[in-house]
Short mmCIF file of C-alpha atoms in Angstrom, two decimals:
data_model
loop_
_atom_site.label_atom_id
_atom_site.label_comp_id
_atom_site.label_asym_id
_atom_site.label_seq_id
_atom_site.Cartn_x
_atom_site.Cartn_y
_atom_site.Cartn_z
CA MET A 1 75.39 110.91 74.71
CA LYS A 2 74.00 109.16 77.86
CA VAL A 3 71.89 111.31 79.83
CA PHE A 4 71.48 110.69 83.43
CA LEU A 5 68.22 112.10 85.00
CA GLY A 6 65.65 110.53 82.44
CA PRO A 7 62.41 109.35 84.01
CA ALA A 8 63.05 105.66 83.70
CA LEU A 9 66.20 106.38 86.26
CA LEU A 10 64.29 108.49 88.97
CA THR A 11 64.49 105.88 91.77
CA SER A 12 65.02 105.79 95.10
CA ARG A 13 69.11 104.20 94.73
CA PHE A 14 69.66 106.42 91.60
CA PHE A 15 69.15 109.20 94.15
CA ALA A 16 71.07 108.14 96.86
CA VAL A 17 73.34 107.75 94.44
CA LEU A 18 73.22 111.29 93.01
CA ILE A 19 73.40 112.26 96.75
CA LEU A 20 76.96 110.55 97.11
CA PHE A 21 78.08 111.18 93.80
CA TYR A 22 77.47 114.90 95.07
CA THR A 23 78.62 114.71 98.87
CA CYS A 24 82.14 112.65 97.52
CA LEU A 25 82.28 115.98 94.91
CA HIS A 26 82.15 118.32 97.24
CA LEU A 27 84.92 116.37 99.41
CA SER A 28 87.64 116.04 96.72
CA GLU A 29 86.82 120.14 95.47
CA SER A 30 87.01 121.10 99.15
CA SER A 31 90.35 118.72 100.10
CA THR A 32 92.38 118.58 96.91
CA GLY A 33 93.98 121.33 94.98
CA ASN A 34 97.18 122.09 93.07
CA ARG A 35 99.44 122.75 95.39
CA THR A 36 102.88 122.49 96.44
CA GLU A 37 102.75 119.24 99.70
CA VAL A 38 102.79 120.86 103.28
CA LEU A 39 105.38 118.94 105.12
CA ARG A 40 104.49 118.61 108.37
CA SER A 41 103.91 115.99 111.19
CA ASN A 42 100.61 115.89 113.53
CA PRO A 43 99.92 114.12 116.77
CA SER A 44 97.73 110.73 115.01
CA VAL A 45 96.94 107.30 115.52
CA LEU A 46 96.99 104.33 113.11
CA TYR A 47 94.48 102.54 112.92
CA VAL A 48 95.98 99.05 111.49
CA TRP A 49 94.47 96.05 110.74
CA SER A 50 95.32 92.51 110.97
CA GLY A 51 95.44 89.06 111.34
CA GLN A 52 97.00 86.37 113.45
CA GLU A 53 99.24 83.02 112.79
CA PRO A 54 96.77 79.61 112.68
CA SER A 55 98.88 78.45 115.19
CA VAL A 56 98.23 80.99 117.30
CA ASN A 57 95.88 79.90 120.61
CA ASN A 58 92.87 81.99 120.10
CA ALA A 59 93.90 83.37 117.34
CA ALA A 60 92.04 86.75 116.45
CA ASP A 61 91.34 89.21 113.73
CA PHE A 62 91.79 92.60 115.47
CA VAL A 63 92.71 96.02 114.90
CA ALA A 64 95.54 98.11 116.25
CA VAL A 65 95.56 100.98 117.82
CA ILE A 66 99.03 102.64 117.13
CA ASP A 67 100.92 106.12 118.17
CA PHE A 68 101.83 108.34 115.42
CA ASP A 69 102.15 110.99 117.54
CA GLU A 70 106.57 111.63 116.39
CA THR A 71 106.77 113.85 120.26
CA SER A 72 105.36 111.41 122.29
CA SER A 73 107.17 108.66 124.32
CA THR A 74 105.11 106.20 122.97
CA TYR A 75 105.53 106.97 119.22
CA GLY A 76 105.33 103.71 117.27
CA SER A 77 103.74 101.15 120.33
CA ILE A 78 101.14 99.40 119.88
CA LEU A 79 98.66 100.77 122.46
CA ARG A 80 95.66 98.90 122.19
CA VAL A 81 94.55 95.73 120.73
CA VAL A 82 90.51 95.68 120.12
CA PRO A 83 90.01 92.00 118.44
CA LEU A 84 86.79 90.91 116.47
CA VAL A 85 84.76 88.23 118.29
CA SER A 86 83.44 85.33 116.85
CA ASP A 87 79.78 85.25 116.96
CA ALA A 88 78.27 82.67 115.24
CA SER A 89 74.49 83.38 115.00
CA ASN A 90 75.44 86.40 112.81
CA ARG A 91 78.13 84.28 111.42
CA VAL A 92 80.71 86.43 112.52
CA GLY A 93 83.75 84.66 112.87
CA GLN A 94 86.93 86.08 114.69
CA ALA A 95 89.52 84.39 112.43
CA ASN A 96 90.54 83.57 109.14
CA ASN A 97 89.14 85.90 108.01
CA GLU A 98 92.43 86.46 105.93
CA PRO A 99 92.49 91.02 106.66
CA HIS A 100 92.56 92.60 104.16
CA HIS A 101 92.04 96.51 103.16
CA SER A 102 89.88 98.51 105.86
CA GLY A 103 88.52 102.63 105.44
CA ILE A 104 87.17 105.59 107.50
CA SER A 105 84.11 107.35 106.36
CA SER A 106 84.66 110.87 105.10
CA ASP A 107 83.44 112.14 108.93
CA GLY A 108 85.80 110.34 110.93
CA GLN A 109 82.86 108.70 112.53
CA PHE A 110 83.16 104.57 111.21
CA PHE A 111 86.24 102.25 110.33
CA ILE A 112 85.29 99.74 107.51
CA THR A 113 87.44 96.67 107.61
CA GLY A 114 87.39 93.37 105.02
CA GLY A 115 87.88 89.41 105.04
CA LEU A 116 89.31 88.56 101.73
CA LEU A 117 88.87 85.17 102.96
CA SER A 118 85.62 84.49 105.56
CA PHE A 119 82.99 83.49 102.68
CA LEU A 120 85.39 80.12 102.30
CA SER A 121 84.15 79.43 106.03
CA GLY A 122 80.50 81.07 105.39
CA ASN A 123 80.95 84.36 107.53
CA LYS A 124 80.19 88.02 106.48
CA GLU A 125 83.10 89.54 105.25
CA ILE A 126 83.10 93.29 106.45
CA PHE A 127 82.85 95.07 109.36
CA ILE A 128 81.75 98.01 110.69
CA TRP A 129 83.12 99.78 113.59
CA ARG A 130 82.54 102.96 115.35
CA ILE A 131 85.57 105.83 115.82
CA PRO A 132 85.10 106.94 119.70
CA GLU A 133 85.73 110.36 120.20
CA ASN A 134 88.78 109.67 121.72
CA PRO A 135 90.31 107.61 118.69
CA LEU A 136 93.04 106.45 121.05
CA ASP A 137 89.99 104.32 122.61
CA GLY A 138 90.26 102.09 119.78
CA PRO A 139 87.07 101.41 117.10
CA GLU A 140 83.82 99.78 118.89
CA TYR A 141 82.92 97.03 116.96
CA LEU A 142 79.04 97.35 115.60
CA CYS A 143 78.12 94.79 112.97
CA ALA A 144 78.54 92.71 109.90
CA ILE A 145 77.47 92.70 106.35
CA ASP A 146 77.02 89.70 103.81
CA ALA A 147 77.48 91.46 100.50
CA PRO A 148 74.67 89.47 98.23
CA GLY A 149 76.28 87.35 95.62
CA SER A 150 79.30 88.48 96.20
CA ALA A 151 82.53 88.05 98.01
CA CYS A 152 86.49 88.87 98.33
CA THR A 153 86.52 91.77 100.14
CA ASP A 154 89.16 94.10 98.85
CA GLU A 155 89.02 97.78 98.40
CA PHE A 156 87.21 100.50 99.82
CA LEU A 157 86.46 103.92 99.26
CA PRO A 158 85.04 106.23 101.30
CA ILE A 159 81.59 108.58 99.51
CA GLY A 160 79.69 110.09 102.08
CA PRO A 161 79.91 110.06 105.88
CA TYR A 162 78.94 107.24 106.77
CA SER A 163 78.72 105.50 103.14
CA PHE A 164 81.60 103.42 101.48
CA LEU A 165 81.87 101.92 98.32
CA ALA A 166 84.00 98.18 98.04
CA SER A 167 85.54 96.29 95.25
CA MET A 168 84.30 92.82 95.50
CA MET A 169 86.92 90.69 94.08
CA CYS A 170 84.70 87.35 93.13
CA ASP A 171 81.64 85.68 93.82
CA GLU A 172 80.74 83.06 96.09
CA THR A 173 82.95 80.28 94.42
CA ALA A 174 85.82 82.81 94.56
CA ASN A 175 85.26 82.83 90.70
CA SER A 176 83.23 85.49 88.30
CA PRO A 177 81.42 87.65 88.59
CA GLY A 178 82.41 89.94 91.74
CA ASP A 179 80.94 93.03 92.36
CA MET A 180 81.24 96.56 93.38
CA VAL A 181 78.56 97.36 96.34
CA LEU A 182 78.10 100.79 98.10
CA ILE A 183 77.50 100.34 101.67
CA ASN A 184 75.71 101.84 104.58
CA ALA A 185 77.34 101.95 107.44
CA LEU A 186 74.61 103.25 110.00
CA ASP A 187 71.92 100.88 108.61
CA CYS A 188 74.94 97.75 108.18
CA THR A 189 73.82 96.52 104.74
CA ALA A 190 75.30 96.06 100.93
CA THR A 191 73.68 96.95 98.09
CA SER A 192 75.48 96.70 94.10
CA PHE A 193 76.30 99.30 92.38
CA LEU A 194 76.31 97.98 89.49
CA GLU A 195 72.89 97.96 86.92
CA ASP A 196 74.34 94.56 84.89
CA ARG A 197 75.78 92.32 87.90
CA SER A 198 76.64 89.47 84.77
CA LEU A 199 79.27 91.57 83.56
CA ARG A 200 81.94 88.93 82.23
CA ASN A 201 84.66 88.14 83.39
CA PHE A 202 84.70 90.72 86.21
CA ASN A 203 86.48 90.53 89.01
CA PRO A 204 87.40 94.09 90.74
CA HIS A 205 90.52 95.31 92.55
CA GLY A 206 91.46 98.21 92.48
CA PHE A 207 88.79 101.16 91.59
CA GLY A 208 88.78 105.25 91.73
CA MET A 209 86.04 108.29 91.35
CA LEU A 210 86.39 110.41 88.96
CA THR A 211 85.29 113.96 90.21
CA ASN A 212 81.70 113.50 88.08
CA GLY A 213 81.12 110.65 89.59
CA SER A 214 81.71 107.68 87.61
CA ILE A 215 83.89 104.79 88.43
CA PHE A 216 86.87 103.54 86.91
CA THR A 217 87.40 100.05 88.09
CA ALA A 218 90.83 97.27 87.62
CA ASP A 219 89.96 93.31 87.36
CA TYR A 220 92.61 91.72 88.76
CA ILE A 221 92.57 87.62 89.41
CA VAL A 222 89.96 84.55 89.27
CA PRO A 223 90.97 83.61 93.26
CA ILE A 224 89.51 80.01 92.87
CA THR A 225 92.33 79.78 89.57
CA LEU A 226 95.25 80.01 93.11
CA THR A 227 93.60 76.51 94.28
CA GLU A 228 95.56 75.03 90.94
CA THR A 229 99.02 73.45 91.70
CA ASP A 230 100.55 74.44 88.83
CA PRO A 231 101.12 78.22 88.57
CA SER A 232 100.83 78.77 84.93
CA LYS A 233 96.80 77.92 85.51
CA ILE A 234 96.52 81.39 87.20
CA VAL A 235 94.07 83.13 85.91
CA PHE A 236 94.86 87.17 85.88
CA GLN A 237 92.32 89.51 83.94
CA SER A 238 93.15 92.20 81.28
CA THR A 239 91.04 95.28 81.58
CA VAL A 240 89.46 98.36 83.04
CA ARG A 241 86.01 98.72 83.03
CA HIS A 242 84.70 102.73 83.17
CA PHE A 243 80.69 103.52 84.97
CA TYR A 244 78.76 105.70 84.37
CA PRO A 245 77.83 107.36 88.20
CA ASP A 246 74.46 105.39 87.87
CA GLY A 247 76.15 102.01 87.99
CA SER A 248 76.14 101.42 83.94
CA LEU A 249 78.35 100.21 81.96
CA GLN A 250 80.24 103.42 79.88
CA ARG A 251 83.44 101.18 78.32
CA THR A 252 85.56 97.77 78.77
CA PHE A 253 89.02 98.59 77.86
CA ASN A 254 90.91 95.66 76.60
CA PHE A 255 95.00 95.48 77.26
CA PRO A 256 96.75 93.41 74.75
CA TYR A 257 98.70 90.43 76.50
CA PRO A 258 102.66 89.60 75.53
CA THR A 259 101.87 85.61 73.65
CA ASN A 260 104.95 84.76 75.63
CA PRO A 261 104.51 86.05 79.15
CA GLU A 262 107.64 86.76 80.89
CA THR A 263 107.00 85.67 84.32
CA GLY A 264 105.46 82.33 83.84
CA LEU A 265 103.20 83.31 86.19
CA GLY A 266 99.88 82.41 84.47
CA SER A 267 98.08 84.17 81.82
CA GLY A 268 96.73 87.71 81.38
CA ILE A 269 98.20 90.94 82.88
CA GLY A 270 96.67 90.56 86.75
CA PHE A 271 95.52 94.56 87.01
CA MET A 272 95.46 94.86 91.01
CA GLU A 273 96.11 98.58 91.37
CA LEU A 274 93.60 102.05 89.75
CA LYS A 275 94.01 105.12 90.82
CA PRO A 276 92.76 108.31 89.43
CA ILE A 277 94.86 111.41 89.47
CA PRO A 278 93.69 113.91 91.57
CA ASN A 279 92.67 116.76 90.13
CA ASP A 280 92.95 115.92 86.39
CA PRO A 281 90.68 117.78 84.02
CA LEU A 282 90.65 115.16 82.06
CA GLY A 283 90.05 111.79 84.53
CA ARG A 284 92.92 110.17 83.98
CA VAL A 285 93.96 107.86 86.14
CA TYR A 286 96.65 104.50 86.48
CA ALA A 287 96.47 100.86 86.44
CA CYS A 288 98.84 98.45 87.44
CA GLY A 289 99.74 95.46 85.58
CA THR A 290 101.47 92.60 87.53
CA ASN A 291 102.55 89.97 84.95
CA THR A 292 103.70 93.33 82.69
CA ASN A 293 105.31 95.29 85.42
CA LEU A 294 104.25 98.35 82.84
CA ILE A 295 101.90 101.22 84.36
CA TYR A 296 99.36 102.05 81.76
CA LEU A 297 97.35 105.58 81.32
CA ILE A 298 93.68 105.59 81.20
CA THR A 299 90.98 108.10 79.89
CA PRO A 300 87.13 107.76 79.42
CA GLY A 301 87.57 109.46 75.51
CA ILE A 302 90.91 107.70 75.20
CA PRO A 303 90.81 105.17 72.06
CA GLU A 304 93.09 102.82 73.74
CA PRO A 305 95.05 102.69 77.00
CA VAL A 306 99.12 103.95 76.73
CA PRO A 307 101.71 102.37 78.47
CA VAL A 308 103.35 104.89 79.80
CA LEU A 309 106.35 103.59 82.48
CA ASP A 310 108.09 100.07 83.00
CA ALA A 311 108.75 99.79 86.01
CA SER A 312 111.05 97.05 85.53
CA VAL A 313 113.62 99.24 84.57
CA VAL A 314 114.20 99.69 88.49
CA ASN A 315 115.29 96.03 88.27
CA GLY A 316 117.56 96.00 85.56
CA TYR A 317 114.10 95.04 83.22
CA ASP A 318 113.48 92.12 85.23
CA ILE A 319 109.71 91.28 84.87
CA LYS A 320 108.78 89.70 87.61
CA PRO A 321 105.02 89.71 89.60
CA SER A 322 104.30 92.44 91.66
CA ALA A 323 101.01 93.21 94.21
CA GLY A 324 101.97 97.62 93.73
CA ILE A 325 100.03 99.61 95.49
CA ILE A 326 99.96 103.73 94.18
CA SER A 327 99.03 106.31 96.43
CA ILE A 328 99.34 109.89 95.32
CA PHE A 329 100.05 113.08 97.22
CA GLU A 330 97.28 115.85 97.50
CA SER A 331 98.73 117.71 95.43
CA GLY A 332 98.71 114.95 91.87
CA LYS A 333 101.94 115.71 91.66
CA LEU A 334 104.25 113.14 93.13
CA ALA A 335 103.38 109.18 94.18
CA ILE A 336 104.51 106.70 95.85
CA MET A 337 104.59 103.20 94.73
CA SER A 338 105.67 99.60 96.33
CA PHE A 339 106.95 97.43 93.10
CA GLN A 340 107.61 93.18 92.94
CA MET A 341 106.83 93.24 96.58
CA ARG A 342 110.47 94.82 98.09
CA PHE A 343 110.17 97.94 95.92
CA LEU A 344 109.61 101.63 96.87
CA LEU A 345 109.54 103.98 94.03
CA LEU A 346 108.68 107.91 94.57
CA VAL A 347 107.48 108.72 91.24
CA ASP A 348 106.82 112.60 89.66
CA ILE A 349 103.63 112.28 87.79
CA SER A 350 103.17 116.25 86.76
CA VAL A 351 103.71 115.16 83.16
CA PRO A 352 101.12 111.85 83.67
CA GLU A 353 102.27 110.87 80.34
CA GLU A 354 105.25 110.69 81.38
CA PRO A 355 105.88 109.54 85.03
CA ASN A 356 110.01 109.33 86.20
CA ILE A 357 111.80 108.01 89.07
CA LEU A 358 112.49 109.99 90.90
CA PHE A 359 114.20 107.58 93.33
CA THR A 360 114.41 103.51 94.33
CA PHE A 361 114.09 102.04 98.26
CA ASP A 362 115.01 98.37 98.54
CA PHE A 363 113.75 96.34 101.87
CA CYS A 364 116.37 93.56 100.26
CA THR A 365 119.83 96.57 100.04
CA ASP A 366 119.33 99.65 102.04
CA SER A 367 122.34 100.31 103.59
CA SER A 368 120.37 102.38 106.31
CA ILE A 369 118.45 98.94 107.09
CA ALA A 370 120.88 96.17 105.91
CA ASN A 371 121.91 95.85 109.72
CA MET A 372 118.92 96.16 111.32
CA PRO A 373 118.06 92.86 113.19
CA ILE A 374 114.54 92.05 112.52
CA GLN A 375 112.34 89.54 113.53
CA ILE A 376 109.86 87.74 111.44
CA PRO A 377 105.87 86.39 112.87
CA GLY A 378 105.78 82.60 112.93
CA LEU A 379 109.79 82.31 112.50
CA PRO A 380 112.31 81.75 115.31
CA GLY A 381 115.51 83.90 115.52
CA THR A 382 116.43 87.01 114.67
CA THR A 383 117.86 88.08 111.32
CA THR A 384 118.06 91.14 108.89
CA PHE A 385 117.19 92.02 105.83
CA PRO A 386 119.59 90.81 103.24
CA GLU A 387 119.05 87.73 104.86
CA TYR A 388 114.99 86.98 104.88
CA CYS A 389 115.85 88.62 101.05
CA ALA A 390 118.41 85.87 99.69
CA ALA A 391 116.19 82.80 102.09
CA ASN A 392 113.43 84.04 100.05
CA ALA A 393 113.43 84.87 96.42
CA ASN A 394 114.36 88.53 97.20
CA ASN A 395 110.82 88.94 98.12
CA THR A 396 109.49 90.49 101.39
CA GLY A 397 105.64 91.23 100.45
CA THR A 398 105.96 95.33 100.67
CA HIS A 399 102.34 96.19 98.93
CA VAL A 400 100.13 98.37 100.57
CA VAL A 401 101.30 101.98 100.73
CA MET A 402 100.02 105.09 102.44
CA ILE A 403 99.92 108.40 102.66
CA PRO A 404 98.91 110.19 105.54
CA PRO A 405 96.93 113.64 104.12
CA GLY A 406 99.42 116.50 104.59
CA GLU A 407 101.59 114.35 106.57
CA ASN A 408 105.61 114.63 105.54
CA ARG A 409 105.29 110.36 106.17
CA PHE A 410 104.13 107.40 104.15
CA VAL A 411 102.94 104.51 105.72
CA VAL A 412 103.94 100.52 104.11
CA LEU A 413 103.32 97.15 105.18
CA ASN A 414 105.19 94.39 103.99
CA TYR A 415 102.69 91.31 103.46
CA PHE A 416 100.38 90.04 100.79
CA LEU A 417 98.71 86.73 100.89
CA GLN A 418 98.69 83.54 102.23
CA PHE A 419 96.66 81.72 100.53
CA GLY A 420 96.49 78.53 97.50
CA LEU A 421 99.33 78.84 95.29
CA ALA A 422 99.77 82.89 96.67
CA GLN A 423 101.86 82.31 99.59
CA PHE A 424 103.32 86.19 100.13
CA ALA A 425 103.42 86.86 103.59
CA GLY A 426 106.47 88.83 103.21
CA THR A 427 108.23 90.21 106.73
CA ARG A 428 105.01 90.54 107.73
CA SER A 429 106.11 93.96 109.54
CA MET A 430 104.60 97.37 109.64
CA HIS A 431 107.46 100.59 108.41
CA VAL A 432 107.49 104.60 108.28
CA PHE A 433 109.40 107.02 105.60
CA LYS A 434 109.88 110.35 105.73
CA VAL A 435 110.26 113.06 102.73
CA ASP A 436 112.96 114.96 102.46
CA PRO A 437 111.95 118.81 101.74
CA ASN A 438 112.94 118.89 98.39
CA MET A 439 110.26 116.03 97.59
CA ARG A 440 112.83 113.91 95.67
CA SER A 441 113.71 111.11 98.45
CA PHE A 442 112.93 109.58 101.26
CA THR A 443 114.72 108.24 104.61
CA TYR A 444 113.19 105.29 106.97
CA ASP A 445 112.44 106.28 110.30
CA GLN A 446 114.45 104.10 112.28
CA LEU A 447 111.53 105.19 116.03
CA PHE A 448 108.74 103.50 114.50
CA ASN A 449 108.52 100.26 115.76
CA PRO A 450 105.30 98.64 116.45
CA ASN A 451 107.06 94.81 114.98
CA PHE A 452 109.56 93.65 117.47
CA PRO A 453 110.77 93.85 120.77
CA ASP A 454 112.48 97.28 121.66
CA SER A 455 113.78 97.18 125.43
CA GLU A 456 113.69 101.03 125.99
CA LEU A 457 109.51 100.67 126.18
CA SER A 458 107.36 98.19 129.20
CA PRO A 459 106.94 94.98 128.28
CA ASP A 460 103.31 95.70 128.52
CA PHE A 461 103.70 96.92 124.47
CA PRO A 462 102.73 93.49 122.23
CA THR A 463 104.24 93.87 118.82
CA PHE A 464 103.46 92.39 115.62
CA TYR A 465 105.76 89.85 116.35
CA SER A 466 104.59 89.11 120.47
CA MET A 467 101.11 88.84 118.83
CA GLN A 468 102.95 86.72 115.45
CA ALA A 469 100.54 88.82 113.20
CA HIS A 470 100.26 89.26 109.87
CA PRO A 471 99.21 93.88 109.32
CA HIS A 472 97.73 94.35 106.14
CA HIS A 473 96.47 97.52 106.41
CA ALA A 474 96.42 101.39 107.47
CA ASP A 475 94.30 104.01 108.38
CA TYR A 476 95.26 107.22 109.46
CA ILE A 477 93.62 109.34 112.14
CA LYS A 478 94.50 112.80 113.03
CA LEU A 479 94.21 113.89 116.62
#
């Protein structure tokens, strides 16, 4: 049995991790529980981390502040834009960072954003902002961090008042191994969480912390292989790992991969997403296979990972690469999942071994939006979702899903990535859906529109289209 508190471990680094663990455990126990969802909508704003098309003059990666108050006359409008500003002396570039994920500290004081490709320009890749007393004023940029020896900044998890854990998907050559880093927003530092940084084929993307402070990570892809000319040469990883709270490796889970993969895209499964089930006494997590379209159930003591859902059932079992992201409601009984970069799935996970798809929304075919005119940043004219899908292999870029705590709404962003063989810009748009009171379906919110011009609003409000932007991630701040 692993002993955590031996004399050899009583170092300042271990104490820091231990404090973060107890902070996270306390927050987890006080903010979640086995209860029914409380459906409501609160006055709030969204901070949206976005990039701009390279053709824009003086393009800048930026944070958009969006009115998320349904009672407001400017609901869904971009109220303020806060750009990242170049600082050559500190290796900060204002553009071409490829804005990716973001997060908010547990005390609501710090906003953190990451540049997936900042390292290609030799720039720092993690940006720290302070959230003002009035969040409507927008975040104040504080500093940038370079995580030593790693790059490809991906997901953030708040683990304390000013602390985050982040997955770094690659090393500084876009290869393996990547890293998991502890970030201190107060002093703008990043240190490795791992006891051993030389793990083989370690390219973490999605990850999560269990209530005992241990960490599950999902290995995704070797980013440098996206620069190949042949898609079959892309290397996806087929492993999930479990780490003890002190950063030592408990176990590596290896997943069998079909001999003849049906997607034809590279080799390996590719786990982009991994999410723990809230309040689960067994510490179970779901991992999503990019090239198998299977959802796997894993727990620290399980003999082998168990495939529990073939999500391709929603598409007649037509298996396609899926940049799927899962967001789980606070009760741990329901989840929203993006799938095949066009579908949204509402999934009943009350019996974790038998997840059940309750409702499916398809951006390409749903009648509620079929005739809605849309404009695509970087493209001229007006189109519709069905027309866009017909011309773009039914790929709208549907990727990030975010459920605000206690809300009856959830946010979806239709942008994935533009790098090498991964040219999945999609519609570069942001959308909101409302969960029905019976928690069995959801509907598209026609009033929320930061994407395209609205003749009823002042032309002073920018849109993602007018800025030729590609929003990637959103965070919720209740006012």
